XYZ file of C-alpha atoms in Angstrom:
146
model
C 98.312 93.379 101.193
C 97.511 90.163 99.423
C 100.468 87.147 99.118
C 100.438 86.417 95.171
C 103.537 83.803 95.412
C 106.593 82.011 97.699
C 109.361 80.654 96.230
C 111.088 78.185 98.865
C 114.451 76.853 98.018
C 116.663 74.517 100.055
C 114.315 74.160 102.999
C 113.884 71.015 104.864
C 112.660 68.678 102.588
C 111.993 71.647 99.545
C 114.432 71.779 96.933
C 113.046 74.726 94.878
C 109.108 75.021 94.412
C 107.383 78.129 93.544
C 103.590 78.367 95.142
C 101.171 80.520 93.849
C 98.274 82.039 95.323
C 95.468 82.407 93.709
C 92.862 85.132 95.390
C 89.728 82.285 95.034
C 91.028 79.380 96.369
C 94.083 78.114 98.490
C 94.189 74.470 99.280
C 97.314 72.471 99.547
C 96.896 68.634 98.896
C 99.581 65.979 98.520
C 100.766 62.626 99.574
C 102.039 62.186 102.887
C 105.800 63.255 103.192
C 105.354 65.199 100.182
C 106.566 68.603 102.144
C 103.236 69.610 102.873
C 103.558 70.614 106.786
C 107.417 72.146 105.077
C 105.610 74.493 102.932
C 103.685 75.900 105.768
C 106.290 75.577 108.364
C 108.380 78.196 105.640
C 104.732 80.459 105.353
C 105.043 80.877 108.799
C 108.392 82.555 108.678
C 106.386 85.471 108.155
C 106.433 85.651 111.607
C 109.279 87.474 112.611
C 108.774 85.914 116.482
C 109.780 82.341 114.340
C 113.061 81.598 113.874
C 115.305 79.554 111.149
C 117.444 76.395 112.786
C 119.949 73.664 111.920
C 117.219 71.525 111.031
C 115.745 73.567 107.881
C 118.632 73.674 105.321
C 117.665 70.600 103.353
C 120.710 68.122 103.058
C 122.230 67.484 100.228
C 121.434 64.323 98.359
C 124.867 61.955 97.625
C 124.909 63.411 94.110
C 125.055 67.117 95.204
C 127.452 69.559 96.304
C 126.999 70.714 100.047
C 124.024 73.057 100.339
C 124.972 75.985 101.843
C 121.819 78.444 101.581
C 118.453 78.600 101.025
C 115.842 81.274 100.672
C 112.310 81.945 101.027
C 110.972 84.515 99.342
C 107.190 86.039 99.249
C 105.816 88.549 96.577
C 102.877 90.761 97.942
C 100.830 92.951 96.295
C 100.307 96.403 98.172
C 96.535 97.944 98.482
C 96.356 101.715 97.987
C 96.459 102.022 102.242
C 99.878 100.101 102.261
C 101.194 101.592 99.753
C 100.550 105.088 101.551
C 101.531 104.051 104.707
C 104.875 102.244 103.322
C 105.417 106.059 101.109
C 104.779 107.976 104.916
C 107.226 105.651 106.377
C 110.059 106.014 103.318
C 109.153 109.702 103.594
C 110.541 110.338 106.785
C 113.821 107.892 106.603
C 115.188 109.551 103.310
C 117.001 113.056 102.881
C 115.968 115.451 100.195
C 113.138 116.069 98.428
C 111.931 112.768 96.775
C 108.419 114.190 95.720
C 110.599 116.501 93.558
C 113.112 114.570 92.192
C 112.850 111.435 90.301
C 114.434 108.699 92.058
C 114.016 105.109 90.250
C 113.026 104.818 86.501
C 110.342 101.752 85.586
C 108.992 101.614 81.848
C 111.763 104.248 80.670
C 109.799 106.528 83.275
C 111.645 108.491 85.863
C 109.494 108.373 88.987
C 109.320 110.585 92.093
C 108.597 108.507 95.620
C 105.158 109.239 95.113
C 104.367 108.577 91.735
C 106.359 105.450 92.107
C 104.141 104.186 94.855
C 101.218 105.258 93.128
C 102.129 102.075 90.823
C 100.427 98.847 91.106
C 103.795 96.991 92.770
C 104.865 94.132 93.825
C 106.508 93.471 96.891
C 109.248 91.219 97.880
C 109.950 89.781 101.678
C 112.583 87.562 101.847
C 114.255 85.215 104.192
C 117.778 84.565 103.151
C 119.751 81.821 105.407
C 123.485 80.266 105.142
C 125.194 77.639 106.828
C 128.639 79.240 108.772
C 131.421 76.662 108.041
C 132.840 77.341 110.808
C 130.339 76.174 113.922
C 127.714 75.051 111.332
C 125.769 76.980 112.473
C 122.785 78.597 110.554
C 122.748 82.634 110.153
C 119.729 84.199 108.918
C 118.268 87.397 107.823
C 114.940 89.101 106.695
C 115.430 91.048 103.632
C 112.134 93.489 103.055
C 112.067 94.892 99.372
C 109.883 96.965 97.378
């Protein structure tokens, strides 16, 4: 599985920025306060032992409405052994006979389960989290996508 982008919005200091990774080189440079340790503090959401608080919905600037949500959201691409294993696991969690019957259509193609994960995919994990008016307290949840 190999992380090909992040897309961080409304987190800490992050208004929206969309991060790229490219398979030869990762380095992250900037000037200090520039949201440097942010960025990885959101990569390391991955996690699923780290949780979101209070303290990582940016705040709103004076000329903004009240920021409610925010979202982090990573794009993987699957190897052949993740995509099998990730078929296997669909496999056994769905009724009927999805090696049979087409079940999603991409490029005007109807697609069983298999021949859909036989496809060169991307992937999308993503952290979704709102403020609740109420307590103001944050609510979170991870959102795993093919």
């Amino acid at each position: 599985m190999r992380l090909n982008r992040v897309t961080i919005e409304n987190f800490r200091s992050i208004s929206n920025v969309t991060i790229k990774f490219e398979p030869r080189c990762r380095v992250l440079v900037g000037i200090n306060e520039s949201g440097k340790s942010n960025i990885l503090k959101a990569l390391s959401l991955l996690d699923t032992e780290k949780t979101i608080g209070d303290e990582d919905l940016r705040e709103s600037s004076t000329d903004e409405d009240i920021i409610e949500e925010g979202e982090i959201s990573f794009i993987f691409t699957l190897d052949d052994e993740d995509r099998t294993r990730a078929y296997e696991i669909l496999k056994k969690k769905v009724l009927g006979d999805l090696d049979a019957n087409p079940i999603i259509e991409i490029d005007k193609k109807k697609l069983t389960l298999l021949q859909y994960f036989s496809y060169k995919i991307e992937t999308l994990y993503r952290i979704l989290f709102i403020v609740k008016a109420v307590r103001g307290a944050i609510g979170y949840k991870r959102i795993f996508q093919f």
